[in-house]
Structure formats: structure tokens, C-alpha cells
Amino acid sequence: MGPGNRPLDLEWLEDFIALAETGNFSRAAQVRSIAQPAFSRHIRALEEWVGVDLFDRSAHPAALTAAGKRFEPLLKELLAGLEAARIKARAAHDMAAASLRFAATHVLSLTFFPRWLGSVESRLSLGPIQTMSDSSQACEDLMLQRRVQFVLCHGHAGAPGRLDEAQYPVLRLSEDVLVPVSAPDVHGAPLHALGTAQAPSVLAYSEASGLGRIMRAIQDSEFGKDFASSLSVVFTAHHAALLRTMALEGRGLAWLPMSLVADDLRSGALADAGKGAWRVPVDIRLYRQAASMAPVAEALWQLVSDGTLTA
């Protein structure tokens, strides 16, 4: 309410901005898609609400008065704040509509998550679900920002992540193994193999990748001192799926989850570049928020904690 308990119409504020920017009542009315007489009434009504003239009508083009110049930046800030509030309110509504919110690394969202979720849904009615698929680092960010309730990712005892360091509750859902794979030659042998005199071309994970963190943390201790320095890294990416594509193209060898490449190995599209060695066992883990969650989220955690769920 303004002077005299007059209501304020938000349309008047947009009209004010249009006139301040054009300096012409007719042009501003066109911009606002209303008739000029109605537009002029809106500006006058706003001035009456404020209690002072905001435009000098004797000037050509129409100019802001001292009061109008003071009013304009504050009004723009107010309108921007209202728009931001609208966007955030809609986002909060959309987020709340999803009773379960997961972040899953790209490879597990493609391989493990759909099958596991189906197993959960056979035991528990979940309702709306929101799933975000990204790098391990991005998934950790979503959890730390409390934007998701659960994070599904690979893990290894020798390579703790930020969620481990922050002591988020975690369950081991299943196991996987990173296998060095390469496209085969015409005889079925790997084009890029480990254990040869020549340093193999390697397709590596980036810093944002959880699998990359695991490989960097354990490769020298598991495979021998200076093992990492003996490799020739020719390509780097966040996601195992992209490294798989590059491996299929014969660009190098990559340590990929068996859950991703089992079919490729069976069909011969990829070959084991380590002949059964140089493998890295990893966990498939589910992290949760430490604070209390929605009832359905707590029920899911309890179901998984019971250990009777099969993926």
C-alpha cells in the first residue's frame, strides 16, 4: 500500500521502466502493448502511489525527475528480486515434488542404477524420483549442498572421497572391477597391452572422475612403484562411457568397469589388455544425508540396510 492506503499494481512498475528507457509515452505504450491513454493513466497512478512526480513531462523526450532517478535503480533491483524469487519458488516446488533425489555417476546411471532401482521398487512404493547424472565430483557437490538425498558411485578403501572425509553414512551395494581393456587386432589380441616393453597408450580419467581418483591413489601401490610414470596418457575424460568409445576406436587402453564392458569382452569388441592381471576391485556405494530425510527416503535406506535387497 502507498499514500492514502492505495494499492499498487505491478504492471505500473513495468510501465515505469519502459518509459524511463524510451522517454516517449507513445513508444513506451507500444512496447507494453497497451493504448497510450491507459499507459499515461498507469504512470500517473504510480506517481500518486509514490506521492511525487517521477517524470518531467515538459522535457522532450520525457525525463526522470530527481525522485524518478532515485526510484529507477531501486525499482529495477526490486523487479529482479521478484523474478529471482519466482524462479527459486518454482524450483523448490519441482524439487519437493520429487520425494526421492539421487545423484549417480554417469557409468552407474547407465549400468547399475536402473536394475537396482527396479529391485527397490519391487519392495517399496517410491513415488516421484529425481535423478541427476554427473561426474563423481559433481555428485559429491550435490550432496554437500543438500540438493540430493543419495549419491550412487564407485568407491575404494584406498581412495577416500569428500563424502568419506565428511563421514556421510554409506552402504556397500555391490562390487565391480576396473579392467584394462583395448580394441583387439585381427587375431583378437589387444592392440594396446600391458606387460610389454613398449609403454602403452592410455585413455585416462580426469581429476573430476571418482574412478580416476581411485586409479591415481592405488596404481603404484597395487601395480608397482613408478607404474603410473610408465604409461603414456594420450586422452583424458570425465566419463567411462567416453573412454569406452575411444577404446573401441583403438585409441588406447582404459581401465573400465566390468559392469560397462562385460558384453564388449564377451563379443570380442574389446580385449583384456592385462590378460587377467592389473585389475582393480571397487565397491558400488550408496551415500545418504546424515540428517533426517523424507519418510520414503528413510524407508529406502532401511530396506537397503537390511541387506535383503538384490540388484
PDB file of C-alpha atoms in Angstrom:
ATOM      1  CA  MET A   1       0.000   0.000   0.000  1.00  0.00           C
ATOM      2  CA  GLY A   2       1.106   3.574  -0.688  1.00  0.00           C
ATOM      3  CA  PRO A   3      -0.068   7.016   0.388  1.00  0.00           C
ATOM      4  CA  GLY A   4      -3.735   7.062   1.278  1.00  0.00           C
ATOM      5  CA  ASN A   5      -3.715   3.242   1.531  1.00  0.00           C
ATOM      6  CA  ARG A   6      -3.765   2.957  -2.298  1.00  0.00           C
ATOM      7  CA  PRO A   7      -2.996  -0.473  -3.781  1.00  0.00           C
ATOM      8  CA  LEU A   8      -0.020  -0.882  -6.106  1.00  0.00           C
ATOM      9  CA  ASP A   9      -0.368  -2.598  -9.486  1.00  0.00           C
ATOM     10  CA  LEU A  10       2.876  -4.329 -10.510  1.00  0.00           C
ATOM     11  CA  GLU A  11       2.093  -3.538 -14.139  1.00  0.00           C
ATOM     12  CA  TRP A  12       2.721   0.133 -13.331  1.00  0.00           C
ATOM     13  CA  LEU A  13       6.296  -0.719 -12.381  1.00  0.00           C
ATOM     14  CA  GLU A  14       6.993  -2.338 -15.763  1.00  0.00           C
ATOM     15  CA  ASP A  15       5.358   0.703 -17.419  1.00  0.00           C
ATOM     16  CA  PHE A  16       7.698   2.997 -15.498  1.00  0.00           C
ATOM     17  CA  ILE A  17      10.765   1.074 -16.734  1.00  0.00           C
ATOM     18  CA  ALA A  18       9.537   1.219 -20.333  1.00  0.00           C
ATOM     19  CA  LEU A  19       9.010   4.996 -20.193  1.00  0.00           C
ATOM     20  CA  ALA A  20      12.328   5.586 -18.432  1.00  0.00           C
ATOM     21  CA  GLU A  21      14.102   3.664 -21.212  1.00  0.00           C
ATOM     22  CA  THR A  22      12.278   5.234 -24.201  1.00  0.00           C
ATOM     23  CA  GLY A  23      11.495   8.745 -22.948  1.00  0.00           C
ATOM     24  CA  ASN A  24       8.361   8.675 -25.125  1.00  0.00           C
ATOM     25  CA  PHE A  25       4.834   7.861 -23.927  1.00  0.00           C
ATOM     26  CA  SER A  26       3.660   6.613 -27.327  1.00  0.00           C
ATOM     27  CA  ARG A  27       6.669   4.369 -27.919  1.00  0.00           C
ATOM     28  CA  ALA A  28       6.599   3.037 -24.360  1.00  0.00           C
ATOM     29  CA  ALA A  29       2.905   2.215 -24.702  1.00  0.00           C
ATOM     30  CA  GLN A  30       3.703   0.246 -27.861  1.00  0.00           C
ATOM     31  CA  VAL A  31       6.453  -1.640 -26.049  1.00  0.00           C
ATOM     32  CA  ARG A  32       3.976  -2.514 -23.304  1.00  0.00           C
ATOM     33  CA  SER A  33       1.255  -3.401 -25.865  1.00  0.00           C
ATOM     34  CA  ILE A  34      -1.380  -1.104 -24.349  1.00  0.00           C
ATOM     35  CA  ALA A  35      -3.161   2.030 -25.548  1.00  0.00           C
ATOM     36  CA  GLN A  36      -1.359   5.291 -24.799  1.00  0.00           C
ATOM     37  CA  PRO A  37      -4.197   6.817 -22.717  1.00  0.00           C
ATOM     38  CA  ALA A  38      -4.223   3.750 -20.468  1.00  0.00           C
ATOM     39  CA  PHE A  39      -0.423   3.824 -20.286  1.00  0.00           C
ATOM     40  CA  SER A  40      -0.463   7.501 -19.232  1.00  0.00           C
ATOM     41  CA  ARG A  41      -3.026   6.703 -16.532  1.00  0.00           C
ATOM     42  CA  HIS A  42      -0.764   3.963 -15.210  1.00  0.00           C
ATOM     43  CA  ILE A  43       2.197   6.333 -14.915  1.00  0.00           C
ATOM     44  CA  ARG A  44       0.049   8.959 -13.174  1.00  0.00           C
ATOM     45  CA  ALA A  45      -1.355   6.330 -10.806  1.00  0.00           C
ATOM     46  CA  LEU A  46       2.181   5.205  -9.935  1.00  0.00           C
ATOM     47  CA  GLU A  47       3.224   8.794  -9.218  1.00  0.00           C
ATOM     48  CA  GLU A  48       0.178   9.198  -6.989  1.00  0.00           C
ATOM     49  CA  TRP A  49       1.128   5.991  -5.197  1.00  0.00           C
ATOM     50  CA  VAL A  50       4.694   7.232  -4.668  1.00  0.00           C
ATOM     51  CA  GLY A  51       3.476  10.719  -3.801  1.00  0.00           C
ATOM     52  CA  VAL A  52       5.744  12.708  -6.148  1.00  0.00           C
ATOM     53  CA  ASP A  53       6.220  13.283  -9.874  1.00  0.00           C
ATOM     54  CA  LEU A  54       8.640  10.794 -11.380  1.00  0.00           C
ATOM     55  CA  PHE A  55       8.806  12.259 -14.900  1.00  0.00           C
ATOM     56  CA  ASP A  56       9.276  15.811 -16.179  1.00  0.00           C
ATOM     57  CA  ARG A  57       6.669  15.972 -18.916  1.00  0.00           C
ATOM     58  CA  SER A  58       7.840  19.374 -20.154  1.00  0.00           C
ATOM     59  CA  ALA A  59      11.083  17.832 -21.376  1.00  0.00           C
ATOM     60  CA  HIS A  60      11.389  16.142 -24.753  1.00  0.00           C
ATOM     61  CA  PRO A  61      11.976  13.309 -24.500  1.00  0.00           C
ATOM     62  CA  ALA A  62      10.274  12.830 -21.118  1.00  0.00           C
ATOM     63  CA  ALA A  63      12.969  12.879 -18.447  1.00  0.00           C
ATOM     64  CA  LEU A  64      13.155  11.447 -14.982  1.00  0.00           C
ATOM     65  CA  THR A  65      12.874  13.905 -12.122  1.00  0.00           C
ATOM     66  CA  ALA A  66      15.340  13.712  -9.252  1.00  0.00           C
ATOM     67  CA  ALA A  67      12.843  11.474  -7.472  1.00  0.00           C
ATOM     68  CA  GLY A  68      12.475   9.331 -10.602  1.00  0.00           C
ATOM     69  CA  LYS A  69      16.255   8.918 -10.914  1.00  0.00           C
ATOM     70  CA  ARG A  70      16.410   7.715  -7.335  1.00  0.00           C
ATOM     71  CA  PHE A  71      13.401   5.457  -7.831  1.00  0.00           C
ATOM     72  CA  GLU A  72      14.605   3.735 -11.040  1.00  0.00           C
ATOM     73  CA  PRO A  73      17.605   1.666  -9.786  1.00  0.00           C
ATOM     74  CA  LEU A  74      15.751   0.628  -6.651  1.00  0.00           C
ATOM     75  CA  LEU A  75      12.783  -0.472  -8.748  1.00  0.00           C
ATOM     76  CA  LYS A  76      14.986  -2.479 -11.133  1.00  0.00           C
ATOM     77  CA  GLU A  77      16.555  -4.208  -8.159  1.00  0.00           C
ATOM     78  CA  LEU A  78      13.091  -4.964  -6.773  1.00  0.00           C
ATOM     79  CA  LEU A  79      11.836  -6.424 -10.063  1.00  0.00           C
ATOM     80  CA  ALA A  80      14.975  -8.541 -10.444  1.00  0.00           C
ATOM     81  CA  GLY A  81      14.484  -9.808  -6.901  1.00  0.00           C
ATOM     82  CA  LEU A  82      10.857 -10.699  -7.602  1.00  0.00           C
ATOM     83  CA  GLU A  83      11.841 -12.628 -10.732  1.00  0.00           C
ATOM     84  CA  ALA A  84      14.572 -14.471  -8.826  1.00  0.00           C
ATOM     85  CA  ALA A  85      12.092 -15.278  -6.063  1.00  0.00           C
ATOM     86  CA  ARG A  86       9.626 -16.650  -8.633  1.00  0.00           C
ATOM     87  CA  ILE A  87      12.290 -18.844 -10.240  1.00  0.00           C
ATOM     88  CA  LYS A  88      13.522 -20.158  -6.892  1.00  0.00           C
ATOM     89  CA  ALA A  89       9.986 -20.833  -5.690  1.00  0.00           C
ATOM     90  CA  ARG A  90       9.207 -22.860  -8.835  1.00  0.00           C
ATOM     91  CA  ALA A  91      12.494 -24.731  -8.493  1.00  0.00           C
ATOM     92  CA  ALA A  92      11.693 -25.522  -4.856  1.00  0.00           C
ATOM     93  CA  HIS A  93       8.262 -26.769  -5.894  1.00  0.00           C
ATOM     94  CA  ASP A  94       9.753 -29.009  -8.581  1.00  0.00           C
ATOM     95  CA  MET A  95      12.343 -30.313  -6.128  1.00  0.00           C
ATOM     96  CA  ALA A  96       9.749 -31.003  -3.449  1.00  0.00           C
ATOM     97  CA  ALA A  97       7.568 -32.834  -5.979  1.00  0.00           C
ATOM     98  CA  ALA A  98      10.287 -35.473  -6.246  1.00  0.00           C
ATOM     99  CA  SER A  99      10.223 -37.307  -2.924  1.00  0.00           C
ATOM    100  CA  LEU A 100      13.488 -39.089  -3.751  1.00  0.00           C
ATOM    101  CA  ARG A 101      16.512 -37.274  -5.180  1.00  0.00           C
ATOM    102  CA  PHE A 102      19.542 -39.244  -6.384  1.00  0.00           C
ATOM    103  CA  ALA A 103      22.857 -38.212  -7.861  1.00  0.00           C
ATOM    104  CA  ALA A 104      24.600 -41.018  -9.727  1.00  0.00           C
ATOM    105  CA  THR A 105      27.851 -41.111 -11.630  1.00  0.00           C
ATOM    106  CA  HIS A 106      27.369 -41.417 -15.372  1.00  0.00           C
ATOM    107  CA  VAL A 107      28.544 -45.002 -15.698  1.00  0.00           C
ATOM    108  CA  LEU A 108      26.393 -46.307 -12.817  1.00  0.00           C
ATOM    109  CA  SER A 109      23.357 -44.390 -14.062  1.00  0.00           C
ATOM    110  CA  LEU A 110      23.714 -46.372 -17.293  1.00  0.00           C
ATOM    111  CA  THR A 111      24.583 -49.781 -15.892  1.00  0.00           C
ATOM    112  CA  PHE A 112      23.722 -50.419 -12.234  1.00  0.00           C
ATOM    113  CA  PHE A 113      21.121 -47.847 -11.202  1.00  0.00           C
ATOM    114  CA  PRO A 114      18.148 -48.839 -13.419  1.00  0.00           C
ATOM    115  CA  ARG A 115      18.353 -52.509 -12.384  1.00  0.00           C
ATOM    116  CA  TRP A 116      18.882 -51.680  -8.709  1.00  0.00           C
ATOM    117  CA  LEU A 117      16.028 -49.177  -8.692  1.00  0.00           C
ATOM    118  CA  GLY A 118      13.723 -51.796 -10.184  1.00  0.00           C
ATOM    119  CA  SER A 119      14.667 -54.144  -7.350  1.00  0.00           C
ATOM    120  CA  VAL A 120      13.881 -51.423  -4.789  1.00  0.00           C
ATOM    121  CA  GLU A 121      10.530 -50.644  -6.409  1.00  0.00           C
ATOM    122  CA  SER A 122       9.532 -54.310  -6.231  1.00  0.00           C
ATOM    123  CA  ARG A 123       9.699 -53.983  -2.439  1.00  0.00           C
ATOM    124  CA  LEU A 124       8.790 -50.363  -1.774  1.00  0.00           C
ATOM    125  CA  SER A 125       6.481 -47.761  -3.312  1.00  0.00           C
ATOM    126  CA  LEU A 126       8.773 -44.810  -4.002  1.00  0.00           C
ATOM    127  CA  GLY A 127       6.643 -42.169  -5.683  1.00  0.00           C
ATOM    128  CA  PRO A 128       8.273 -39.413  -7.774  1.00  0.00           C
ATOM    129  CA  ILE A 129      12.036 -39.737  -8.302  1.00  0.00           C
ATOM    130  CA  GLN A 130      14.556 -37.172  -9.488  1.00  0.00           C
ATOM    131  CA  THR A 131      17.926 -38.436 -10.721  1.00  0.00           C
ATOM    132  CA  MET A 132      20.929 -36.342 -11.718  1.00  0.00           C
ATOM    133  CA  SER A 133      23.787 -38.000 -13.588  1.00  0.00           C
ATOM    134  CA  ASP A 134      27.228 -36.377 -13.495  1.00  0.00           C
ATOM    135  CA  SER A 135      30.872 -36.825 -12.567  1.00  0.00           C
ATOM    136  CA  SER A 136      31.788 -38.096  -9.113  1.00  0.00           C
ATOM    137  CA  GLN A 137      32.955 -34.634  -8.090  1.00  0.00           C
ATOM    138  CA  ALA A 138      29.679 -33.034  -9.202  1.00  0.00           C
ATOM    139  CA  CYS A 139      27.669 -35.706  -7.379  1.00  0.00           C
ATOM    140  CA  GLU A 140      29.617 -35.006  -4.193  1.00  0.00           C
ATOM    141  CA  ASP A 141      28.890 -31.302  -4.632  1.00  0.00           C
ATOM    142  CA  LEU A 142      25.159 -32.004  -4.878  1.00  0.00           C
ATOM    143  CA  MET A 143      25.257 -33.996  -1.651  1.00  0.00           C
ATOM    144  CA  LEU A 144      27.337 -31.422   0.217  1.00  0.00           C
ATOM    145  CA  GLN A 145      24.890 -28.715  -0.921  1.00  0.00           C
ATOM    146  CA  ARG A 146      21.978 -30.869   0.342  1.00  0.00           C
ATOM    147  CA  ARG A 147      20.402 -30.887  -3.111  1.00  0.00           C
ATOM    148  CA  VAL A 148      20.097 -34.687  -3.170  1.00  0.00           C
ATOM    149  CA  GLN A 149      19.386 -37.316  -0.544  1.00  0.00           C
ATOM    150  CA  PHE A 150      21.515 -40.105  -2.017  1.00  0.00           C
ATOM    151  CA  VAL A 151      24.693 -40.458  -4.070  1.00  0.00           C
ATOM    152  CA  LEU A 152      25.472 -43.625  -6.014  1.00  0.00           C
ATOM    153  CA  CYS A 153      29.117 -44.007  -7.015  1.00  0.00           C
ATOM    154  CA  HIS A 154      32.143 -46.282  -7.100  1.00  0.00           C
ATOM    155  CA  GLY A 155      34.474 -46.307  -4.126  1.00  0.00           C
ATOM    156  CA  HIS A 156      37.690 -47.846  -2.838  1.00  0.00           C
ATOM    157  CA  ALA A 157      39.086 -48.062   0.677  1.00  0.00           C
ATOM    158  CA  GLY A 158      42.417 -46.732  -0.533  1.00  0.00           C
ATOM    159  CA  ALA A 159      40.935 -43.651  -2.177  1.00  0.00           C
ATOM    160  CA  PRO A 160      38.534 -41.867   0.206  1.00  0.00           C
ATOM    161  CA  GLY A 161      36.407 -39.100  -1.273  1.00  0.00           C
ATOM    162  CA  ARG A 162      34.962 -35.956   0.242  1.00  0.00           C
ATOM    163  CA  LEU A 163      31.849 -37.771   1.467  1.00  0.00           C
ATOM    164  CA  ASP A 164      34.059 -40.264   3.321  1.00  0.00           C
ATOM    165  CA  GLU A 165      36.086 -37.434   4.828  1.00  0.00           C
ATOM    166  CA  ALA A 166      32.860 -35.722   5.951  1.00  0.00           C
ATOM    167  CA  GLN A 167      31.662 -39.064   7.409  1.00  0.00           C
ATOM    168  CA  TYR A 168      28.424 -39.338   5.456  1.00  0.00           C
ATOM    169  CA  PRO A 169      26.610 -42.638   6.126  1.00  0.00           C
ATOM    170  CA  VAL A 170      27.395 -45.155   3.400  1.00  0.00           C
ATOM    171  CA  LEU A 171      26.373 -48.674   2.381  1.00  0.00           C
ATOM    172  CA  ARG A 172      28.145 -51.058   0.005  1.00  0.00           C
ATOM    173  CA  LEU A 173      25.533 -52.195  -2.506  1.00  0.00           C
ATOM    174  CA  SER A 174      27.650 -54.386  -4.765  1.00  0.00           C
ATOM    175  CA  GLU A 175      31.087 -54.880  -6.248  1.00  0.00           C
ATOM    176  CA  ASP A 176      32.656 -54.065  -9.579  1.00  0.00           C
ATOM    177  CA  VAL A 177      36.139 -54.284 -11.045  1.00  0.00           C
ATOM    178  CA  LEU A 178      38.150 -51.959 -13.249  1.00  0.00           C
ATOM    179  CA  VAL A 179      39.559 -53.951 -16.149  1.00  0.00           C
ATOM    180  CA  PRO A 180      42.245 -52.708 -18.550  1.00  0.00           C
ATOM    181  CA  VAL A 181      40.713 -53.114 -21.999  1.00  0.00           C
ATOM    182  CA  SER A 182      41.710 -52.321 -25.567  1.00  0.00           C
ATOM    183  CA  ALA A 183      40.382 -52.852 -29.043  1.00  0.00           C
ATOM    184  CA  PRO A 184      41.722 -56.147 -30.480  1.00  0.00           C
ATOM    185  CA  ASP A 185      43.858 -56.688 -33.538  1.00  0.00           C
ATOM    186  CA  VAL A 186      42.848 -59.080 -36.328  1.00  0.00           C
ATOM    187  CA  HIS A 187      43.972 -62.035 -34.207  1.00  0.00           C
ATOM    188  CA  GLY A 188      41.968 -60.935 -31.141  1.00  0.00           C
ATOM    189  CA  ALA A 189      44.991 -59.765 -29.156  1.00  0.00           C
ATOM    190  CA  PRO A 190      44.803 -56.286 -27.577  1.00  0.00           C
ATOM    191  CA  LEU A 191      46.210 -53.505 -29.731  1.00  0.00           C
ATOM    192  CA  HIS A 192      47.456 -51.785 -26.586  1.00  0.00           C
ATOM    193  CA  ALA A 193      48.667 -54.237 -23.960  1.00  0.00           C
ATOM    194  CA  LEU A 194      50.232 -54.081 -20.519  1.00  0.00           C
ATOM    195  CA  GLY A 195      53.357 -56.008 -19.655  1.00  0.00           C
ATOM    196  CA  THR A 196      55.191 -55.290 -22.896  1.00  0.00           C
ATOM    197  CA  ALA A 197      58.408 -53.406 -23.473  1.00  0.00           C
ATOM    198  CA  GLN A 198      56.584 -50.511 -25.103  1.00  0.00           C
ATOM    199  CA  ALA A 199      54.699 -48.013 -22.948  1.00  0.00           C
ATOM    200  CA  PRO A 200      51.000 -48.478 -23.789  1.00  0.00           C
ATOM    201  CA  SER A 201      48.812 -45.577 -24.902  1.00  0.00           C
ATOM    202  CA  VAL A 202      46.369 -44.941 -22.064  1.00  0.00           C
ATOM    203  CA  LEU A 203      42.919 -43.337 -22.019  1.00  0.00           C
ATOM    204  CA  ALA A 204      42.767 -41.770 -18.560  1.00  0.00           C
ATOM    205  CA  TYR A 205      40.172 -40.302 -16.235  1.00  0.00           C
ATOM    206  CA  SER A 206      40.150 -36.605 -15.379  1.00  0.00           C
ATOM    207  CA  GLU A 207      40.506 -35.048 -11.922  1.00  0.00           C
ATOM    208  CA  ALA A 208      36.696 -34.808 -11.566  1.00  0.00           C
ATOM    209  CA  SER A 209      36.275 -38.564 -12.003  1.00  0.00           C
ATOM    210  CA  GLY A 210      35.888 -40.810  -8.978  1.00  0.00           C
ATOM    211  CA  LEU A 211      37.353 -43.734 -10.922  1.00  0.00           C
ATOM    212  CA  GLY A 212      40.302 -41.517 -11.801  1.00  0.00           C
ATOM    213  CA  ARG A 213      40.792 -40.704  -8.123  1.00  0.00           C
ATOM    214  CA  ILE A 214      40.852 -44.407  -7.353  1.00  0.00           C
ATOM    215  CA  MET A 215      43.340 -45.206 -10.117  1.00  0.00           C
ATOM    216  CA  ARG A 216      45.683 -42.368  -9.133  1.00  0.00           C
ATOM    217  CA  ALA A 217      45.578 -43.364  -5.457  1.00  0.00           C
ATOM    218  CA  ILE A 218      46.304 -47.075  -5.802  1.00  0.00           C
ATOM    219  CA  GLN A 219      48.078 -47.824  -9.078  1.00  0.00           C
ATOM    220  CA  ASP A 220      51.653 -47.531  -7.840  1.00  0.00           C
ATOM    221  CA  SER A 221      50.960 -49.445  -4.619  1.00  0.00           C
ATOM    222  CA  GLU A 222      48.986 -52.156  -6.430  1.00  0.00           C
ATOM    223  CA  PHE A 223      50.981 -52.453  -9.647  1.00  0.00           C
ATOM    224  CA  GLY A 224      54.469 -51.493  -8.574  1.00  0.00           C
ATOM    225  CA  LYS A 225      56.482 -48.342  -7.932  1.00  0.00           C
ATOM    226  CA  ASP A 226      56.554 -45.859 -10.819  1.00  0.00           C
ATOM    227  CA  PHE A 227      53.845 -47.766 -12.664  1.00  0.00           C
ATOM    228  CA  ALA A 228      51.954 -44.557 -13.456  1.00  0.00           C
ATOM    229  CA  SER A 229      55.045 -42.885 -14.909  1.00  0.00           C
ATOM    230  CA  SER A 230      55.492 -45.823 -17.294  1.00  0.00           C
ATOM    231  CA  LEU A 231      52.196 -45.096 -19.030  1.00  0.00           C
ATOM    232  CA  SER A 232      51.689 -42.786 -21.991  1.00  0.00           C
ATOM    233  CA  VAL A 233      48.420 -40.890 -21.463  1.00  0.00           C
ATOM    234  CA  VAL A 234      47.002 -39.873 -24.854  1.00  0.00           C
ATOM    235  CA  PHE A 235      43.442 -38.881 -23.909  1.00  0.00           C
ATOM    236  CA  THR A 236      41.614 -37.731 -20.759  1.00  0.00           C
ATOM    237  CA  ALA A 237      37.881 -37.525 -19.998  1.00  0.00           C
ATOM    238  CA  HIS A 238      35.464 -37.408 -17.060  1.00  0.00           C
ATOM    239  CA  HIS A 239      33.302 -40.314 -18.060  1.00  0.00           C
ATOM    240  CA  ALA A 240      33.934 -44.032 -18.509  1.00  0.00           C
ATOM    241  CA  ALA A 241      31.406 -44.195 -21.351  1.00  0.00           C
ATOM    242  CA  LEU A 242      33.507 -41.802 -23.445  1.00  0.00           C
ATOM    243  CA  LEU A 243      36.706 -43.700 -22.635  1.00  0.00           C
ATOM    244  CA  ARG A 244      34.951 -46.903 -23.726  1.00  0.00           C
ATOM    245  CA  THR A 245      34.103 -45.317 -27.089  1.00  0.00           C
ATOM    246  CA  MET A 246      37.711 -44.233 -27.569  1.00  0.00           C
ATOM    247  CA  ALA A 247      38.931 -47.714 -26.618  1.00  0.00           C
ATOM    248  CA  LEU A 248      36.568 -49.290 -29.156  1.00  0.00           C
ATOM    249  CA  GLU A 249      38.079 -46.964 -31.769  1.00  0.00           C
ATOM    250  CA  GLY A 250      41.537 -48.378 -30.986  1.00  0.00           C
ATOM    251  CA  ARG A 251      42.877 -45.161 -29.478  1.00  0.00           C
ATOM    252  CA  GLY A 252      44.406 -46.795 -26.396  1.00  0.00           C
ATOM    253  CA  LEU A 253      43.668 -48.900 -23.344  1.00  0.00           C
ATOM    254  CA  ALA A 254      41.412 -47.813 -20.465  1.00  0.00           C
ATOM    255  CA  TRP A 255      40.532 -49.176 -17.039  1.00  0.00           C
ATOM    256  CA  LEU A 256      36.774 -49.549 -17.361  1.00  0.00           C
ATOM    257  CA  PRO A 257      34.173 -51.038 -15.010  1.00  0.00           C
ATOM    258  CA  MET A 258      33.289 -54.622 -15.821  1.00  0.00           C
ATOM    259  CA  SER A 259      29.645 -53.591 -15.450  1.00  0.00           C
ATOM    260  CA  LEU A 260      30.179 -51.391 -18.536  1.00  0.00           C
ATOM    261  CA  VAL A 261      32.327 -53.622 -20.741  1.00  0.00           C
ATOM    262  CA  ALA A 262      31.295 -57.204 -19.923  1.00  0.00           C
ATOM    263  CA  ASP A 263      29.303 -57.511 -23.157  1.00  0.00           C
ATOM    264  CA  ASP A 264      32.174 -55.991 -25.168  1.00  0.00           C
ATOM    265  CA  LEU A 265      34.598 -58.550 -23.767  1.00  0.00           C
ATOM    266  CA  ARG A 266      32.205 -61.434 -24.466  1.00  0.00           C
ATOM    267  CA  SER A 267      31.612 -60.297 -28.046  1.00  0.00           C
ATOM    268  CA  GLY A 268      35.279 -59.611 -28.739  1.00  0.00           C
ATOM    269  CA  ALA A 269      34.704 -55.900 -29.401  1.00  0.00           C
ATOM    270  CA  LEU A 270      37.227 -55.276 -26.609  1.00  0.00           C
ATOM    271  CA  ALA A 271      40.089 -57.428 -25.340  1.00  0.00           C
ATOM    272  CA  ASP A 272      41.580 -57.741 -21.862  1.00  0.00           C
ATOM    273  CA  ALA A 273      44.759 -55.669 -22.113  1.00  0.00           C
ATOM    274  CA  GLY A 274      46.155 -57.182 -18.929  1.00  0.00           C
ATOM    275  CA  LYS A 275      45.351 -60.865 -19.562  1.00  0.00           C
ATOM    276  CA  GLY A 276      43.519 -61.123 -16.255  1.00  0.00           C
ATOM    277  CA  ALA A 277      46.008 -59.014 -14.294  1.00  0.00           C
ATOM    278  CA  TRP A 278      46.191 -55.303 -13.425  1.00  0.00           C
ATOM    279  CA  ARG A 279      42.573 -55.315 -12.286  1.00  0.00           C
ATOM    280  CA  VAL A 280      41.220 -53.051  -9.530  1.00  0.00           C
ATOM    281  CA  PRO A 281      38.299 -54.287  -7.385  1.00  0.00           C
ATOM    282  CA  VAL A 282      35.938 -51.427  -6.449  1.00  0.00           C
ATOM    283  CA  ASP A 283      32.742 -51.005  -4.443  1.00  0.00           C
ATOM    284  CA  ILE A 284      29.410 -49.702  -5.654  1.00  0.00           C
ATOM    285  CA  ARG A 285      28.320 -47.450  -2.820  1.00  0.00           C
ATOM    286  CA  LEU A 286      25.235 -45.541  -1.722  1.00  0.00           C
ATOM    287  CA  TYR A 287      25.759 -42.453   0.450  1.00  0.00           C
ATOM    288  CA  ARG A 288      22.933 -40.635   2.231  1.00  0.00           C
ATOM    289  CA  GLN A 289      22.376 -37.354   4.002  1.00  0.00           C
ATOM    290  CA  ALA A 290      23.265 -37.539   7.679  1.00  0.00           C
ATOM    291  CA  ALA A 291      20.185 -35.515   8.701  1.00  0.00           C
ATOM    292  CA  SER A 292      16.672 -36.931   8.804  1.00  0.00           C
ATOM    293  CA  MET A 293      15.081 -37.306   5.365  1.00  0.00           C
ATOM    294  CA  ALA A 294      11.572 -37.724   3.995  1.00  0.00           C
ATOM    295  CA  PRO A 295       9.822 -40.895   5.240  1.00  0.00           C
ATOM    296  CA  VAL A 296      10.134 -42.677   1.887  1.00  0.00           C
ATOM    297  CA  ALA A 297      13.865 -41.896   1.762  1.00  0.00           C
ATOM    298  CA  GLU A 298      14.323 -43.272   5.269  1.00  0.00           C
ATOM    299  CA  ALA A 299      12.331 -46.368   4.306  1.00  0.00           C
ATOM    300  CA  LEU A 300      14.578 -46.919   1.290  1.00  0.00           C
ATOM    301  CA  TRP A 301      17.699 -46.622   3.442  1.00  0.00           C
ATOM    302  CA  GLN A 302      16.278 -49.097   5.946  1.00  0.00           C
ATOM    303  CA  LEU A 303      15.426 -51.548   3.170  1.00  0.00           C
ATOM    304  CA  VAL A 304      18.952 -51.349   1.765  1.00  0.00           C
ATOM    305  CA  SER A 305      20.478 -51.569   5.258  1.00  0.00           C
ATOM    306  CA  ASP A 306      18.655 -54.834   5.927  1.00  0.00           C
ATOM    307  CA  GLY A 307      20.839 -56.499   3.295  1.00  0.00           C
ATOM    308  CA  THR A 308      17.997 -58.476   1.724  1.00  0.00           C
ATOM    309  CA  LEU A 309      17.831 -56.424  -1.477  1.00  0.00           C
ATOM    310  CA  THR A 310      19.409 -57.889  -4.602  1.00  0.00           C
ATOM    311  CA  ALA A 311      20.449 -55.750  -7.572  1.00  0.00           C
TER     312      ALA A 311
END
